[in-house]
């Protein structure tokens, strides 16, 4: 049994009683977004990978009919009892969102699809996907909860849809990329047009992906993420009315089409919205180029594209944070770093870097003596963490 499973079982027995006997374990990983920032909900392409850090949900039968009980030892020592029927049509009220709200979101999503919940359960949740660190801990949690709660295991595509809806019910209008990466495992090319994905097996050679802690956490539901979703929809409306009436999404405009369309939009679309489209169009093209670079194992080119992605996310999509950009600049000055960028929803979280293995020790030392010393963090543990790609969501035999 893994350390996380042991931790979840121990916390469960501490709170539910020593006779607590788990019957099921569901695990789902977090993810790295390699290229394709904020384009999944715009119908674009994303390169992403499931990582070797997971959220674990251990379940046991409960003696309280019609109720799901939840303990999340990393968050609270309190057991929260959730009546199943109370979750029908549930949406989170304004306020902080945590494991209990996500559990209710998943339950509401299952009930809304007329999918039965396994019955009265006692859940214990543990994880090593850092929260507020841009690795989609919320997607990993929701995917694991779907597997733990659904009486009949959904297909991968249905699991993605249910977990995504749960996040929407909790106030985060996310696309389907995070959940897809968690379900699929490994590295995927995600297509936002139809939420499909294909698996890849890139050869990183002597390079690794690492995340560096900026010291600034973020939360999707309270960030500008919902605003960017709305702005993207507004921009798409302008383009449909003025140039391309049948355009399905921003992610389907080629760079050439966008440049040709700009004069017709000069008087109607604000510069701010044009910047948002600039990012989406150029980012989808970077993903295409990144695919070619990855297939050729040209990691210096891939790193350059990562840096360009981060620059556009900051300047055109305005979704980064000054502290994160300071960290990105410092990373890109270190020998052996092929590229670095902000990652995830933005306005905090880590920077993602592509680093040669031999450069890891000097990079860690340089950051420790520089950025990390200037900018403390409330997170414990190493502030530069190498992430390997790992398997997708699964129900684990006890």
mmCIF file of C-alpha atoms in Angstrom:
data_model
loop_
_atom_site.group_PDB
_atom_site.id
_atom_site.type_symbol
_atom_site.label_atom_id
_atom_site.label_comp_id
_atom_site.label_asym_id
_atom_site.label_seq_id
_atom_site.Cartn_x
_atom_site.Cartn_y
_atom_site.Cartn_z
ATOM 1 C CA UNK A 1 0.000 0.000 0.000
ATOM 2 C CA UNK A 2 1.369 3.441 -0.945
ATOM 3 C CA UNK A 3 2.166 6.040 1.696
ATOM 4 C CA UNK A 4 -0.796 8.163 0.596
ATOM 5 C CA UNK A 5 -3.209 5.252 0.880
ATOM 6 C CA UNK A 6 -1.790 4.393 4.290
ATOM 7 C CA UNK A 7 -2.206 8.025 5.335
ATOM 8 C CA UNK A 8 -5.820 8.134 4.162
ATOM 9 C CA UNK A 9 -6.623 4.830 5.901
ATOM 10 C CA UNK A 10 -4.960 5.992 9.117
ATOM 11 C CA UNK A 11 -6.897 9.269 9.117
ATOM 12 C CA UNK A 12 -10.099 7.367 8.378
ATOM 13 C CA UNK A 13 -9.605 4.986 11.292
ATOM 14 C CA UNK A 14 -8.638 7.840 13.599
ATOM 15 C CA UNK A 15 -11.947 9.569 12.876
ATOM 16 C CA UNK A 16 -14.420 6.844 11.916
ATOM 17 C CA UNK A 17 -13.137 4.261 14.398
ATOM 18 C CA UNK A 18 -10.556 1.484 14.501
ATOM 19 C CA UNK A 19 -13.043 -0.953 12.965
ATOM 20 C CA UNK A 20 -13.262 1.163 9.789
ATOM 21 C CA UNK A 21 -12.630 -1.189 6.844
ATOM 22 C CA UNK A 22 -11.989 0.403 3.420
ATOM 23 C CA UNK A 23 -13.689 -1.255 0.466
ATOM 24 C CA UNK A 24 -12.377 0.906 -2.382
ATOM 25 C CA UNK A 25 -9.486 3.226 -3.260
ATOM 26 C CA UNK A 26 -9.678 5.707 -6.147
ATOM 27 C CA UNK A 27 -6.667 7.723 -7.284
ATOM 28 C CA UNK A 28 -6.276 10.460 -9.884
ATOM 29 C CA UNK A 29 -3.185 12.490 -10.774
ATOM 30 C CA UNK A 30 -2.611 16.190 -11.159
ATOM 31 C CA UNK A 31 -1.245 17.500 -14.432
ATOM 32 C CA UNK A 32 1.308 19.742 -16.093
ATOM 33 C CA UNK A 33 0.114 22.022 -18.864
ATOM 34 C CA UNK A 34 3.114 21.971 -21.201
ATOM 35 C CA UNK A 35 1.791 24.248 -23.954
ATOM 36 C CA UNK A 36 -1.677 25.647 -24.620
ATOM 37 C CA UNK A 37 -2.487 28.100 -21.863
ATOM 38 C CA UNK A 38 -6.179 29.053 -21.624
ATOM 39 C CA UNK A 39 -7.102 27.578 -25.001
ATOM 40 C CA UNK A 40 -8.970 24.408 -23.992
ATOM 41 C CA UNK A 41 -12.211 26.303 -23.370
ATOM 42 C CA UNK A 42 -11.549 28.222 -26.609
ATOM 43 C CA UNK A 43 -11.622 25.111 -28.776
ATOM 44 C CA UNK A 44 -7.843 24.961 -29.125
ATOM 45 C CA UNK A 45 -5.100 22.381 -28.764
ATOM 46 C CA UNK A 46 -3.188 21.699 -25.542
ATOM 47 C CA UNK A 47 -0.165 19.559 -24.737
ATOM 48 C CA UNK A 48 -0.515 18.266 -21.181
ATOM 49 C CA UNK A 49 0.738 15.438 -19.025
ATOM 50 C CA UNK A 50 -0.466 13.574 -15.946
ATOM 51 C CA UNK A 51 2.144 13.667 -13.199
ATOM 52 C CA UNK A 52 3.433 11.336 -10.517
ATOM 53 C CA UNK A 53 1.431 13.118 -7.797
ATOM 54 C CA UNK A 54 -2.115 12.035 -7.010
ATOM 55 C CA UNK A 55 -5.249 12.597 -4.976
ATOM 56 C CA UNK A 56 -6.382 9.457 -3.136
ATOM 57 C CA UNK A 57 -9.941 8.792 -1.971
ATOM 58 C CA UNK A 58 -10.427 5.786 0.321
ATOM 59 C CA UNK A 59 -14.035 4.673 0.817
ATOM 60 C CA UNK A 60 -15.817 2.396 3.281
ATOM 61 C CA UNK A 61 -19.465 1.553 3.836
ATOM 62 C CA UNK A 62 -21.291 3.794 6.298
ATOM 63 C CA UNK A 63 -23.975 2.988 8.795
ATOM 64 C CA UNK A 64 -25.737 6.303 8.185
ATOM 65 C CA UNK A 65 -28.274 5.801 5.372
ATOM 66 C CA UNK A 66 -28.448 8.405 2.606
ATOM 67 C CA UNK A 67 -25.284 10.179 3.723
ATOM 68 C CA UNK A 68 -21.728 10.616 2.469
ATOM 69 C CA UNK A 69 -19.274 11.421 5.252
ATOM 70 C CA UNK A 70 -15.958 13.046 4.359
ATOM 71 C CA UNK A 71 -12.709 13.650 6.205
ATOM 72 C CA UNK A 72 -9.822 15.435 4.483
ATOM 73 C CA UNK A 73 -6.964 15.251 6.949
ATOM 74 C CA UNK A 74 -4.833 17.801 5.097
ATOM 75 C CA UNK A 75 -7.584 20.398 5.462
ATOM 76 C CA UNK A 76 -9.601 19.691 8.601
ATOM 77 C CA UNK A 77 -9.979 17.267 11.484
ATOM 78 C CA UNK A 78 -13.752 17.527 11.222
ATOM 79 C CA UNK A 79 -15.973 14.921 9.588
ATOM 80 C CA UNK A 80 -18.487 16.577 7.273
ATOM 81 C CA UNK A 81 -21.736 14.648 6.744
ATOM 82 C CA UNK A 82 -23.414 15.349 3.392
ATOM 83 C CA UNK A 83 -26.992 14.127 2.815
ATOM 84 C CA UNK A 84 -27.095 12.717 -0.705
ATOM 85 C CA UNK A 85 -30.467 14.229 -1.594
ATOM 86 C CA UNK A 86 -29.317 17.668 -0.401
ATOM 87 C CA UNK A 87 -26.876 17.719 -3.323
ATOM 88 C CA UNK A 88 -29.513 17.489 -6.023
ATOM 89 C CA UNK A 89 -29.296 20.715 -8.091
ATOM 90 C CA UNK A 90 -26.569 21.988 -5.721
ATOM 91 C CA UNK A 91 -24.276 24.883 -6.652
ATOM 92 C CA UNK A 92 -21.658 26.337 -4.330
ATOM 93 C CA UNK A 93 -22.521 29.611 -2.621
ATOM 94 C CA UNK A 94 -19.893 32.384 -2.715
ATOM 95 C CA UNK A 95 -16.919 31.622 -0.495
ATOM 96 C CA UNK A 96 -13.892 29.359 -0.199
ATOM 97 C CA UNK A 97 -13.962 26.056 -2.078
ATOM 98 C CA UNK A 98 -12.384 22.899 -0.674
ATOM 99 C CA UNK A 99 -12.710 19.109 -0.648
ATOM 100 C CA UNK A 100 -16.186 19.123 0.885
ATOM 101 C CA UNK A 101 -17.589 21.479 -1.748
ATOM 102 C CA UNK A 102 -15.977 19.458 -4.545
ATOM 103 C CA UNK A 103 -17.522 16.304 -3.078
ATOM 104 C CA UNK A 104 -20.931 17.950 -3.184
ATOM 105 C CA UNK A 105 -20.254 19.145 -6.727
ATOM 106 C CA UNK A 106 -19.473 15.605 -7.883
ATOM 107 C CA UNK A 107 -22.533 14.227 -6.095
ATOM 108 C CA UNK A 108 -24.729 16.883 -7.717
ATOM 109 C CA UNK A 109 -23.246 16.119 -11.143
ATOM 110 C CA UNK A 110 -23.906 12.396 -10.745
ATOM 111 C CA UNK A 111 -27.458 12.944 -9.526
ATOM 112 C CA UNK A 112 -28.131 15.406 -12.345
ATOM 113 C CA UNK A 113 -27.230 12.688 -14.837
ATOM 114 C CA UNK A 114 -29.423 10.117 -13.065
ATOM 115 C CA UNK A 115 -26.335 8.129 -12.117
ATOM 116 C CA UNK A 116 -26.587 6.330 -8.820
ATOM 117 C CA UNK A 117 -24.159 6.963 -5.978
ATOM 118 C CA UNK A 118 -22.716 3.787 -4.455
ATOM 119 C CA UNK A 119 -24.697 4.337 -1.279
ATOM 120 C CA UNK A 120 -23.874 5.563 2.193
ATOM 121 C CA UNK A 121 -20.090 5.935 2.351
ATOM 122 C CA UNK A 122 -17.362 7.237 4.606
ATOM 123 C CA UNK A 123 -14.535 8.857 2.628
ATOM 124 C CA UNK A 124 -10.997 9.749 3.638
ATOM 125 C CA UNK A 125 -9.114 12.048 1.245
ATOM 126 C CA UNK A 126 -5.347 12.526 1.014
ATOM 127 C CA UNK A 127 -3.079 13.851 -1.709
ATOM 128 C CA UNK A 128 0.370 15.043 -2.685
ATOM 129 C CA UNK A 129 -0.683 17.317 -5.551
ATOM 130 C CA UNK A 130 0.162 20.764 -4.136
ATOM 131 C CA UNK A 131 -2.922 22.961 -3.761
ATOM 132 C CA UNK A 132 -2.711 26.373 -5.449
ATOM 133 C CA UNK A 133 0.360 25.218 -7.355
ATOM 134 C CA UNK A 134 -1.016 25.110 -10.888
ATOM 135 C CA UNK A 135 -1.107 21.296 -11.105
ATOM 136 C CA UNK A 136 -4.904 20.936 -11.088
ATOM 137 C CA UNK A 137 -5.331 19.392 -7.676
ATOM 138 C CA UNK A 138 -9.045 20.185 -7.984
ATOM 139 C CA UNK A 139 -9.364 18.189 -11.216
ATOM 140 C CA UNK A 140 -7.509 15.256 -9.665
ATOM 141 C CA UNK A 141 -9.793 15.373 -6.629
ATOM 142 C CA UNK A 142 -12.981 15.552 -8.693
ATOM 143 C CA UNK A 143 -11.906 12.700 -10.981
ATOM 144 C CA UNK A 144 -11.015 10.513 -7.981
ATOM 145 C CA UNK A 145 -14.350 11.361 -6.353
ATOM 146 C CA UNK A 146 -16.249 10.366 -9.499
ATOM 147 C CA UNK A 147 -14.582 6.945 -9.444
ATOM 148 C CA UNK A 148 -15.214 6.550 -5.710
ATOM 149 C CA UNK A 149 -18.853 7.668 -5.718
ATOM 150 C CA UNK A 150 -20.355 6.366 -8.971
ATOM 151 C CA UNK A 151 -22.129 3.045 -8.469
ATOM 152 C CA UNK A 152 -21.204 2.016 -12.023
ATOM 153 C CA UNK A 153 -17.752 3.137 -13.164
ATOM 154 C CA UNK A 154 -18.242 5.731 -15.935
ATOM 155 C CA UNK A 155 -16.344 5.717 -19.207
ATOM 156 C CA UNK A 156 -13.296 7.948 -19.372
ATOM 157 C CA UNK A 157 -15.187 10.544 -21.380
ATOM 158 C CA UNK A 158 -18.100 10.540 -18.919
ATOM 159 C CA UNK A 159 -15.698 10.782 -15.979
ATOM 160 C CA UNK A 160 -14.184 13.898 -17.564
ATOM 161 C CA UNK A 161 -17.621 15.444 -18.125
ATOM 162 C CA UNK A 162 -18.865 14.731 -14.589
ATOM 163 C CA UNK A 163 -15.688 16.032 -12.950
ATOM 164 C CA UNK A 164 -15.737 19.138 -15.132
ATOM 165 C CA UNK A 165 -19.361 19.841 -14.249
ATOM 166 C CA UNK A 166 -18.475 19.488 -10.569
ATOM 167 C CA UNK A 167 -15.899 22.273 -10.927
ATOM 168 C CA UNK A 168 -18.449 24.420 -12.754
ATOM 169 C CA UNK A 169 -20.856 23.893 -9.845
ATOM 170 C CA UNK A 170 -18.074 25.113 -7.554
ATOM 171 C CA UNK A 171 -17.648 28.342 -9.519
ATOM 172 C CA UNK A 172 -14.772 27.487 -11.891
ATOM 173 C CA UNK A 173 -15.839 27.541 -15.584
ATOM 174 C CA UNK A 174 -12.956 25.279 -16.633
ATOM 175 C CA UNK A 175 -12.440 23.460 -19.902
ATOM 176 C CA UNK A 176 -12.006 19.699 -20.070
ATOM 177 C CA UNK A 177 -8.228 19.515 -20.465
ATOM 178 C CA UNK A 178 -7.305 19.119 -16.788
ATOM 179 C CA UNK A 179 -9.702 16.249 -16.220
ATOM 180 C CA UNK A 180 -8.752 14.612 -19.536
ATOM 181 C CA UNK A 181 -5.065 14.602 -18.623
ATOM 182 C CA UNK A 182 -5.894 13.126 -15.216
ATOM 183 C CA UNK A 183 -8.051 10.372 -16.717
ATOM 184 C CA UNK A 184 -5.723 9.507 -19.613
ATOM 185 C CA UNK A 185 -2.341 9.479 -17.883
ATOM 186 C CA UNK A 186 0.967 10.100 -19.620
ATOM 187 C CA UNK A 187 1.217 12.937 -22.155
ATOM 188 C CA UNK A 188 -1.747 13.892 -24.318
ATOM 189 C CA UNK A 189 -2.642 16.236 -27.134
ATOM 190 C CA UNK A 190 -6.032 17.591 -26.073
ATOM 191 C CA UNK A 191 -8.413 18.979 -28.693
ATOM 192 C CA UNK A 192 -10.780 21.556 -27.250
ATOM 193 C CA UNK A 193 -13.102 21.361 -30.260
ATOM 194 C CA UNK A 194 -14.611 18.072 -29.127
ATOM 195 C CA UNK A 195 -12.755 17.348 -25.838
ATOM 196 C CA UNK A 196 -10.983 14.402 -27.482
ATOM 197 C CA UNK A 197 -7.353 13.538 -26.883
ATOM 198 C CA UNK A 198 -4.605 11.331 -28.222
ATOM 199 C CA UNK A 199 -1.732 9.854 -26.239
ATOM 200 C CA UNK A 200 1.908 10.696 -26.957
ATOM 201 C CA UNK A 201 5.190 9.168 -25.855
ATOM 202 C CA UNK A 202 7.795 11.949 -26.093
ATOM 203 C CA UNK A 203 11.445 11.094 -25.492
ATOM 204 C CA UNK A 204 12.718 13.780 -23.122
ATOM 205 C CA UNK A 205 16.276 12.504 -23.309
ATOM 206 C CA UNK A 206 18.328 14.459 -20.787
ATOM 207 C CA UNK A 207 15.609 17.030 -20.088
ATOM 208 C CA UNK A 208 13.049 17.151 -17.286
ATOM 209 C CA UNK A 209 10.065 19.317 -16.480
ATOM 210 C CA UNK A 210 10.232 21.038 -13.110
ATOM 211 C CA UNK A 211 7.949 23.430 -11.272
ATOM 212 C CA UNK A 212 9.291 26.291 -9.199
ATOM 213 C CA UNK A 213 7.267 27.826 -6.371
ATOM 214 C CA UNK A 214 6.611 31.564 -6.770
ATOM 215 C CA UNK A 215 5.263 31.887 -3.239
ATOM 216 C CA UNK A 216 1.935 33.119 -4.625
ATOM 217 C CA UNK A 217 -0.941 30.631 -4.572
ATOM 218 C CA UNK A 218 -3.999 30.877 -6.772
ATOM 219 C CA UNK A 219 -7.574 29.625 -6.882
ATOM 220 C CA UNK A 220 -9.495 29.373 -10.148
ATOM 221 C CA UNK A 221 -12.899 30.306 -8.773
ATOM 222 C CA UNK A 222 -11.652 33.591 -7.292
ATOM 223 C CA UNK A 223 -9.132 34.544 -10.008
ATOM 224 C CA UNK A 224 -9.670 36.317 -13.342
ATOM 225 C CA UNK A 225 -10.215 32.930 -14.978
ATOM 226 C CA UNK A 226 -14.019 33.372 -15.184
ATOM 227 C CA UNK A 227 -13.488 36.868 -16.603
ATOM 228 C CA UNK A 228 -11.183 35.543 -19.333
ATOM 229 C CA UNK A 229 -13.788 32.930 -20.262
ATOM 230 C CA UNK A 230 -16.389 35.691 -20.612
ATOM 231 C CA UNK A 231 -14.016 37.910 -22.610
ATOM 232 C CA UNK A 232 -13.286 35.039 -24.986
ATOM 233 C CA UNK A 233 -16.999 34.534 -25.573
ATOM 234 C CA UNK A 234 -17.433 38.273 -26.198
ATOM 235 C CA UNK A 235 -14.562 38.287 -28.698
ATOM 236 C CA UNK A 236 -16.002 35.278 -30.507
ATOM 237 C CA UNK A 237 -19.330 37.109 -30.779
ATOM 238 C CA UNK A 238 -17.690 40.152 -32.402
ATOM 239 C CA UNK A 239 -15.844 37.976 -34.913
ATOM 240 C CA UNK A 240 -18.985 36.033 -35.817
ATOM 241 C CA UNK A 241 -21.000 39.210 -36.354
ATOM 242 C CA UNK A 242 -18.362 40.984 -38.439
ATOM 243 C CA UNK A 243 -16.211 38.420 -40.257
ATOM 244 C CA UNK A 244 -16.777 34.677 -39.756
ATOM 245 C CA UNK A 245 -20.457 33.996 -38.931
ATOM 246 C CA UNK A 246 -19.956 30.232 -38.702
ATOM 247 C CA UNK A 247 -16.758 30.244 -36.632
ATOM 248 C CA UNK A 248 -17.142 27.550 -33.924
ATOM 249 C CA UNK A 249 -14.432 28.847 -31.567
ATOM 250 C CA UNK A 250 -11.459 31.189 -31.268
ATOM 251 C CA UNK A 251 -9.086 28.241 -31.338
ATOM 252 C CA UNK A 252 -10.062 27.471 -34.925
ATOM 253 C CA UNK A 253 -8.835 30.753 -36.449
ATOM 254 C CA UNK A 254 -5.516 30.457 -38.243
ATOM 255 C CA UNK A 255 -2.915 33.222 -37.733
ATOM 256 C CA UNK A 256 -3.431 34.288 -41.368
ATOM 257 C CA UNK A 257 -7.214 34.492 -40.973
ATOM 258 C CA UNK A 258 -6.886 36.517 -37.802
ATOM 259 C CA UNK A 259 -4.530 39.062 -39.358
ATOM 260 C CA UNK A 260 -6.862 39.429 -42.345
ATOM 261 C CA UNK A 261 -9.876 39.904 -40.053
ATOM 262 C CA UNK A 262 -8.404 42.618 -37.834
ATOM 263 C CA UNK A 263 -9.204 45.620 -40.096
ATOM 264 C CA UNK A 264 -12.905 44.728 -40.128
ATOM 265 C CA UNK A 265 -12.902 44.612 -36.323
ATOM 266 C CA UNK A 266 -10.854 47.738 -35.633
ATOM 267 C CA UNK A 267 -13.855 49.938 -34.819
ATOM 268 C CA UNK A 268 -16.003 47.381 -33.014
ATOM 269 C CA UNK A 269 -13.701 45.184 -30.932
ATOM 270 C CA UNK A 270 -11.730 46.753 -28.094
ATOM 271 C CA UNK A 271 -7.922 46.476 -28.062
ATOM 272 C CA UNK A 272 -8.267 44.396 -24.892
ATOM 273 C CA UNK A 273 -10.410 41.771 -26.610
ATOM 274 C CA UNK A 274 -8.119 41.777 -29.651
ATOM 275 C CA UNK A 275 -5.228 40.988 -27.318
ATOM 276 C CA UNK A 276 -7.144 38.024 -25.933
ATOM 277 C CA UNK A 277 -7.600 36.658 -29.453
ATOM 278 C CA UNK A 278 -3.937 37.380 -30.259
ATOM 279 C CA UNK A 279 -3.006 35.047 -27.434
ATOM 280 C CA UNK A 280 -5.415 32.243 -28.329
ATOM 281 C CA UNK A 281 -4.478 32.222 -32.024
ATOM 282 C CA UNK A 282 -0.735 32.366 -31.410
ATOM 283 C CA UNK A 283 -0.923 29.819 -28.582
ATOM 284 C CA UNK A 284 -2.673 27.202 -30.715
ATOM 285 C CA UNK A 285 0.043 27.680 -33.341
ATOM 286 C CA UNK A 286 2.691 27.227 -30.641
ATOM 287 C CA UNK A 287 1.090 23.918 -29.674
ATOM 288 C CA UNK A 288 1.304 22.748 -33.295
ATOM 289 C CA UNK A 289 4.957 23.751 -33.462
ATOM 290 C CA UNK A 290 5.546 22.200 -30.043
ATOM 291 C CA UNK A 291 4.130 18.891 -31.253
ATOM 292 C CA UNK A 292 6.625 18.867 -34.107
ATOM 293 C CA UNK A 293 9.474 19.803 -31.769
ATOM 294 C CA UNK A 294 8.533 17.066 -29.283
ATOM 295 C CA UNK A 295 8.288 14.446 -32.008
ATOM 296 C CA UNK A 296 11.764 15.464 -33.196
ATOM 297 C CA UNK A 297 13.057 15.570 -29.587
ATOM 298 C CA UNK A 298 14.095 19.182 -30.237
ATOM 299 C CA UNK A 299 13.750 20.311 -26.647
ATOM 300 C CA UNK A 300 15.603 23.590 -27.114
ATOM 301 C CA UNK A 301 12.915 24.602 -29.611
ATOM 302 C CA UNK A 302 10.185 23.333 -27.289
ATOM 303 C CA UNK A 303 11.657 25.427 -24.477
ATOM 304 C CA UNK A 304 11.676 28.522 -26.681
ATOM 305 C CA UNK A 305 7.994 27.964 -27.433
ATOM 306 C CA UNK A 306 7.281 27.611 -23.707
ATOM 307 C CA UNK A 307 8.908 30.970 -23.024
ATOM 308 C CA UNK A 308 6.939 32.597 -25.850
ATOM 309 C CA UNK A 309 3.748 31.042 -24.462
ATOM 310 C CA UNK A 310 4.375 32.550 -21.055
ATOM 311 C CA UNK A 311 5.133 35.948 -22.539
ATOM 312 C CA UNK A 312 1.850 35.954 -24.458
ATOM 313 C CA UNK A 313 -0.079 34.711 -21.411
ATOM 314 C CA UNK A 314 1.336 37.632 -19.457
ATOM 315 C CA UNK A 315 1.147 40.436 -22.017
ATOM 316 C CA UNK A 316 -1.813 39.509 -24.229
ATOM 317 C CA UNK A 317 -3.998 37.412 -21.941
ATOM 318 C CA UNK A 318 -2.894 39.294 -18.808
ATOM 319 C CA UNK A 319 -3.301 36.230 -16.619
ATOM 320 C CA UNK A 320 0.098 36.009 -14.943
ATOM 321 C CA UNK A 321 1.465 37.713 -11.809
ATOM 322 C CA UNK A 322 4.526 39.992 -11.408
ATOM 323 C CA UNK A 323 6.100 37.599 -8.905
ATOM 324 C CA UNK A 324 5.681 34.667 -11.284
ATOM 325 C CA UNK A 325 7.183 36.677 -14.145
ATOM 326 C CA UNK A 326 10.150 37.579 -11.951
ATOM 327 C CA UNK A 327 10.667 33.869 -11.317
ATOM 328 C CA UNK A 328 10.349 33.047 -15.034
ATOM 329 C CA UNK A 329 12.968 35.666 -15.898
ATOM 330 C CA UNK A 330 15.336 34.271 -13.291
ATOM 331 C CA UNK A 331 14.848 30.714 -14.528
ATOM 332 C CA UNK A 332 15.513 31.712 -18.126
ATOM 333 C CA UNK A 333 18.843 33.251 -17.119
ATOM 334 C CA UNK A 334 20.113 29.928 -15.716
ATOM 335 C CA UNK A 335 22.357 27.835 -17.967
ATOM 336 C CA UNK A 336 20.680 24.588 -18.944
ATOM 337 C CA UNK A 337 17.115 25.942 -18.782
ATOM 338 C CA UNK A 338 15.603 25.503 -22.247
ATOM 339 C CA UNK A 339 12.518 27.552 -21.406
ATOM 340 C CA UNK A 340 10.161 28.634 -18.637
ATOM 341 C CA UNK A 341 6.661 30.033 -18.328
ATOM 342 C CA UNK A 342 3.750 30.642 -16.030
ATOM 343 C CA UNK A 343 1.452 27.643 -15.841
ATOM 344 C CA UNK A 344 -2.193 26.923 -15.194
ATOM 345 C CA UNK A 345 -4.995 29.347 -14.456
ATOM 346 C CA UNK A 346 -2.620 32.174 -13.616
ATOM 347 C CA UNK A 347 -2.399 35.050 -11.151
ATOM 348 C CA UNK A 348 -0.064 32.999 -9.005
ATOM 349 C CA UNK A 349 1.052 29.424 -8.821
ATOM 350 C CA UNK A 350 4.401 28.117 -10.017
ATOM 351 C CA UNK A 351 6.565 28.552 -13.063
ATOM 352 C CA UNK A 352 7.133 25.545 -15.302
ATOM 353 C CA UNK A 353 10.664 25.017 -16.582
ATOM 354 C CA UNK A 354 12.280 22.598 -19.021
ATOM 355 C CA UNK A 355 15.741 21.899 -17.605
ATOM 356 C CA UNK A 356 18.693 19.723 -18.582
ATOM 357 C CA UNK A 357 19.275 17.119 -15.872
ATOM 358 C CA UNK A 358 22.853 18.261 -15.327
ATOM 359 C CA UNK A 359 21.623 21.797 -14.643
ATOM 360 C CA UNK A 360 19.218 20.834 -11.849
ATOM 361 C CA UNK A 361 21.647 21.181 -8.899
ATOM 362 C CA UNK A 362 23.049 24.564 -10.007
ATOM 363 C CA UNK A 363 19.540 25.773 -10.903
ATOM 364 C CA UNK A 364 18.237 24.837 -7.452
ATOM 365 C CA UNK A 365 21.212 26.563 -5.823
ATOM 366 C CA UNK A 366 20.791 29.714 -7.921
ATOM 367 C CA UNK A 367 17.103 29.967 -7.061
ATOM 368 C CA UNK A 368 17.768 29.306 -3.382
ATOM 369 C CA UNK A 369 20.331 32.097 -3.249
ATOM 370 C CA UNK A 370 18.232 34.425 -5.381
ATOM 371 C CA UNK A 371 14.482 34.309 -5.965
ATOM 372 C CA UNK A 372 13.570 31.915 -3.145
ATOM 373 C CA UNK A 373 15.543 33.936 -0.613
ATOM 374 C CA UNK A 374 13.895 37.180 -1.717
ATOM 375 C CA UNK A 375 10.415 35.687 -1.898
ATOM 376 C CA UNK A 376 9.450 33.339 0.954
ATOM 377 C CA UNK A 377 6.650 30.797 0.627
ATOM 378 C CA UNK A 378 4.100 29.348 3.031
ATOM 379 C CA UNK A 379 4.405 25.955 1.306
ATOM 380 C CA UNK A 380 6.604 23.310 2.893
ATOM 381 C CA UNK A 381 9.059 21.107 1.039
ATOM 382 C CA UNK A 382 11.338 21.675 -1.924
ATOM 383 C CA UNK A 383 10.476 24.760 -3.936
ATOM 384 C CA UNK A 384 11.933 23.349 -7.171
ATOM 385 C CA UNK A 385 10.295 19.995 -7.882
ATOM 386 C CA UNK A 386 10.935 17.673 -10.808
ATOM 387 C CA UNK A 387 7.751 16.067 -12.127
ATOM 388 C CA UNK A 388 7.680 12.780 -14.004
ATOM 389 C CA UNK A 389 4.725 11.704 -16.106
ATOM 390 C CA UNK A 390 2.537 9.054 -14.496
ATOM 391 C CA UNK A 391 -0.494 6.807 -15.026
ATOM 392 C CA UNK A 392 -4.055 8.038 -15.217
ATOM 393 C CA UNK A 393 -6.975 7.778 -12.806
ATOM 394 C CA UNK A 394 -7.807 4.330 -11.519
ATOM 395 C CA UNK A 395 -9.573 2.252 -8.915
ATOM 396 C CA UNK A 396 -6.873 0.465 -6.932
ATOM 397 C CA UNK A 397 -7.136 -3.011 -5.477
ATOM 398 C CA UNK A 398 -6.692 -3.068 -1.702
#
